[in-house]
C-alpha positions as a LaTeX table, in Angstrom:
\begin{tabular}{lrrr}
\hline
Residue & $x$ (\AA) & $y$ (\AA) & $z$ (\AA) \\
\hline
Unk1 & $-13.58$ & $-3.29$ & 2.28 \\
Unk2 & $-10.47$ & $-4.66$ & 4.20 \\
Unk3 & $-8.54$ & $-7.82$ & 2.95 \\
Unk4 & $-6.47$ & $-9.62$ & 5.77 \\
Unk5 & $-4.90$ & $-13.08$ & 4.35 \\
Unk6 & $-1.73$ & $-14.88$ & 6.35 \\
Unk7 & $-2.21$ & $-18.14$ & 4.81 \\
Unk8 & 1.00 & $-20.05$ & 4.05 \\
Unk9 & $-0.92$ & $-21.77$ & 1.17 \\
Unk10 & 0.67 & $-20.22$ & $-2.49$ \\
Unk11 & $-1.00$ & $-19.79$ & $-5.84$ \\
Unk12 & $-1.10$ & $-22.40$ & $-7.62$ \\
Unk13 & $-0.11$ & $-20.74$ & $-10.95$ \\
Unk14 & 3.01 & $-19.38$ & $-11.50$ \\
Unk15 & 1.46 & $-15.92$ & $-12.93$ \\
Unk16 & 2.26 & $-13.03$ & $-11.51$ \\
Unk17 & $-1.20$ & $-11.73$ & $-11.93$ \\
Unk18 & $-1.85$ & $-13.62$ & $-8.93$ \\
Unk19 & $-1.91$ & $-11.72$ & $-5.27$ \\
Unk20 & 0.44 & $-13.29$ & $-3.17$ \\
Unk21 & $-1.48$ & $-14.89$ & $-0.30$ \\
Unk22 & 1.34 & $-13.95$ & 2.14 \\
Unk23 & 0.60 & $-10.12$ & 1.67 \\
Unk24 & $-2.27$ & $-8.50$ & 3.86 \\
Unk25 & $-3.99$ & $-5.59$ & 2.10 \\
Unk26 & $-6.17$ & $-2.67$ & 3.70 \\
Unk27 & $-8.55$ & $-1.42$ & 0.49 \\
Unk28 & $-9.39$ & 1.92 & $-0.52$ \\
Unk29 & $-12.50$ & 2.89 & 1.66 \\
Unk30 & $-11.36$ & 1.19 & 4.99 \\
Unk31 & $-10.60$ & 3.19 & 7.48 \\
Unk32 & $-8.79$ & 0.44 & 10.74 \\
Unk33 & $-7.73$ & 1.93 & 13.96 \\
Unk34 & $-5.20$ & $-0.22$ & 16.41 \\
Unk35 & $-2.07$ & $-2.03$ & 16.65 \\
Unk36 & $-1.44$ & $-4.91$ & 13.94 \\
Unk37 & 1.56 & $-7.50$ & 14.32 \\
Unk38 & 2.64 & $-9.24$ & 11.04 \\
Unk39 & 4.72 & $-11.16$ & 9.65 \\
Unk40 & 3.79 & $-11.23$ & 6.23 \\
Unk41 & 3.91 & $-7.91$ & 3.73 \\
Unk42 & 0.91 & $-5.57$ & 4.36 \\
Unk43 & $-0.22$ & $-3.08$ & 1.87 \\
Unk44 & $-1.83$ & 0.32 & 2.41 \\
Unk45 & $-4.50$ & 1.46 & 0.47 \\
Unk46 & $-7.25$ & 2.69 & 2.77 \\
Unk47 & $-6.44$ & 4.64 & 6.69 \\
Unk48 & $-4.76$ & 3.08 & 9.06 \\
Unk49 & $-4.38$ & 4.54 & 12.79 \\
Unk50 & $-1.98$ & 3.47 & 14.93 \\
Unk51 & 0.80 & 0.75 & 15.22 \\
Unk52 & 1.99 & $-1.92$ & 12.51 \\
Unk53 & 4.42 & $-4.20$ & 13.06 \\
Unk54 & 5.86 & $-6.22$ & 10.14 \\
Unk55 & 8.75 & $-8.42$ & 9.79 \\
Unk56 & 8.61 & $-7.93$ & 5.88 \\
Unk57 & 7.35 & $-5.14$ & 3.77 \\
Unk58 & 5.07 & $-2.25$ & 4.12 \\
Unk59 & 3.49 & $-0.40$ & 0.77 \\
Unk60 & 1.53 & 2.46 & 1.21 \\
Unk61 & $-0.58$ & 3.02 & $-1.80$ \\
Unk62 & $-0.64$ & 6.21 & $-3.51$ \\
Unk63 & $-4.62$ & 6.15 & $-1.75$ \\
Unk64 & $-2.98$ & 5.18 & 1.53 \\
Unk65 & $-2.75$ & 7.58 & 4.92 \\
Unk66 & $-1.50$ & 6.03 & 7.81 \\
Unk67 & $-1.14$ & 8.16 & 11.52 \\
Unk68 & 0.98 & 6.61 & 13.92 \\
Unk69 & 4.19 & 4.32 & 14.40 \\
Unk70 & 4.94 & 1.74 & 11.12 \\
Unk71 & 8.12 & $-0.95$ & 11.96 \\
Unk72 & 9.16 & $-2.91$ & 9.15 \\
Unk73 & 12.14 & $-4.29$ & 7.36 \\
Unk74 & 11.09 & $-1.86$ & 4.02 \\
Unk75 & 9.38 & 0.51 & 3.58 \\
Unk76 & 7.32 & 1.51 & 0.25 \\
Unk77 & 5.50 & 5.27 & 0.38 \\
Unk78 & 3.22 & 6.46 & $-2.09$ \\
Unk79 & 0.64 & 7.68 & $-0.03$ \\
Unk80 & 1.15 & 9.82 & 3.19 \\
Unk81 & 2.31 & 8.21 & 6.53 \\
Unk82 & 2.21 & 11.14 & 9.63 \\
Unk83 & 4.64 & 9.76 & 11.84 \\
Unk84 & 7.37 & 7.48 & 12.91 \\
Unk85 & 9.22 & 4.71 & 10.48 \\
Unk86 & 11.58 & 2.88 & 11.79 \\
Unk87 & 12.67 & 0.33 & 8.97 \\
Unk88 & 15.82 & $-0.95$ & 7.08 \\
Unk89 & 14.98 & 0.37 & 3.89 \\
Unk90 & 12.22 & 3.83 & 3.28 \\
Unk91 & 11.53 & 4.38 & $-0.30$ \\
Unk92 & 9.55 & 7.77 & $-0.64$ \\
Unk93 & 7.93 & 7.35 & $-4.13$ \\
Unk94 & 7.11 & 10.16 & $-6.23$ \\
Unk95 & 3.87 & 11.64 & $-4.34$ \\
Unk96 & 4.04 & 9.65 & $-1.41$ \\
Unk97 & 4.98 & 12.08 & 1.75 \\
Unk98 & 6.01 & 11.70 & 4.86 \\
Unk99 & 5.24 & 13.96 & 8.11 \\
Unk100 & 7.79 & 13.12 & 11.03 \\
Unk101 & 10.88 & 11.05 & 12.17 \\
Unk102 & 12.43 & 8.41 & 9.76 \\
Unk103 & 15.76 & 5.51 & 11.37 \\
Unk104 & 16.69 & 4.14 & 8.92 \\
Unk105 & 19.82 & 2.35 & 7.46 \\
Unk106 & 19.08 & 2.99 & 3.57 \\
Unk107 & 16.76 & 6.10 & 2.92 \\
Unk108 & 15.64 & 6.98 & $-0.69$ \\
Unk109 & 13.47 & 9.98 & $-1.89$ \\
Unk110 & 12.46 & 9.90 & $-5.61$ \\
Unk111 & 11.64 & 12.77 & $-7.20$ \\
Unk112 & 8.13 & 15.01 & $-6.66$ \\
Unk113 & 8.43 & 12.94 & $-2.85$ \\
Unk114 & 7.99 & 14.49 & 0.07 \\
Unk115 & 9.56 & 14.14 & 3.07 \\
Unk116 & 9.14 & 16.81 & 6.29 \\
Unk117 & 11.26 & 15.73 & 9.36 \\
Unk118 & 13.86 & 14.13 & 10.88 \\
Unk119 & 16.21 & 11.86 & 9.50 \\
Unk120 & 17.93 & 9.48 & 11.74 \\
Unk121 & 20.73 & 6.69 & 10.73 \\
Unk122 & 20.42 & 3.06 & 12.09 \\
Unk123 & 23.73 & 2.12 & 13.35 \\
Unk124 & 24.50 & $-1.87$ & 14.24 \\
Unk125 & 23.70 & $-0.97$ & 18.02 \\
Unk126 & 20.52 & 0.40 & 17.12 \\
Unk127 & 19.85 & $-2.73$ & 14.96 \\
Unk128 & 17.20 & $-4.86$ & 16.93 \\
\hline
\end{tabular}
């Protein structure tokens, strides 16, 4: 089962128990192949092949696998991602890995993550 939400309408509790109905979720079991263009926070539980495009936050579950090209402004891995991240911020969780070429202008690796590839430093002229 896939969730996609990009209403602008909030909770209307306060509780952080809530999901945030700006964030677009891809469940455990679904397996989506394309090119998706966001501009909310997307989060990775299921596959995913191909391109995603977010101006805001990715999260790749720790049940997440995603093949192909992920653009964001940060970057959350607990899963696996085979590819290339181009991103502000990549945060490598412990057991999230990464297979392939990472620009980025603030790159993390916690503990027990794995990262196998090449690193690459966003400069301001490679800012877009």
């Amino acid at each position: 089962m896939a969730i996609f939400s990009n209403s602008d309408v909030k909770p209307e509790s306060s509780n952080s128990t809530n999901t945030d109905a700006s964030t677009t979720i891809i469940t455990v079991g679904a397996f989506i192949k394309g090119e998706i263009d966001l501009e909310c926070d997307l989060y990775v539980d299921g596959e995913f092949e191909g391109v995603i495009n977010s101006k805001k936050n990715v999260n790749i579950g720790k049940n997440g696998h995603v093949k192909g090209n992920v653009i964001a402004k940060y970057i959350i891995i607990q899963g696996k991602i085979d590819g290339t991240i181009d991103a502000d911020k990549v945060h490598i969780k412990a057991g999230g890995h990464v297979v392939g070429t990472i620009t980025s202008s603030e790159f993390i690796i916690e503990s027990k993550g794995i990262f196998e590839g090449d690193s690459k430093i966003k400069t301001s002229s490679s800012v877009k």
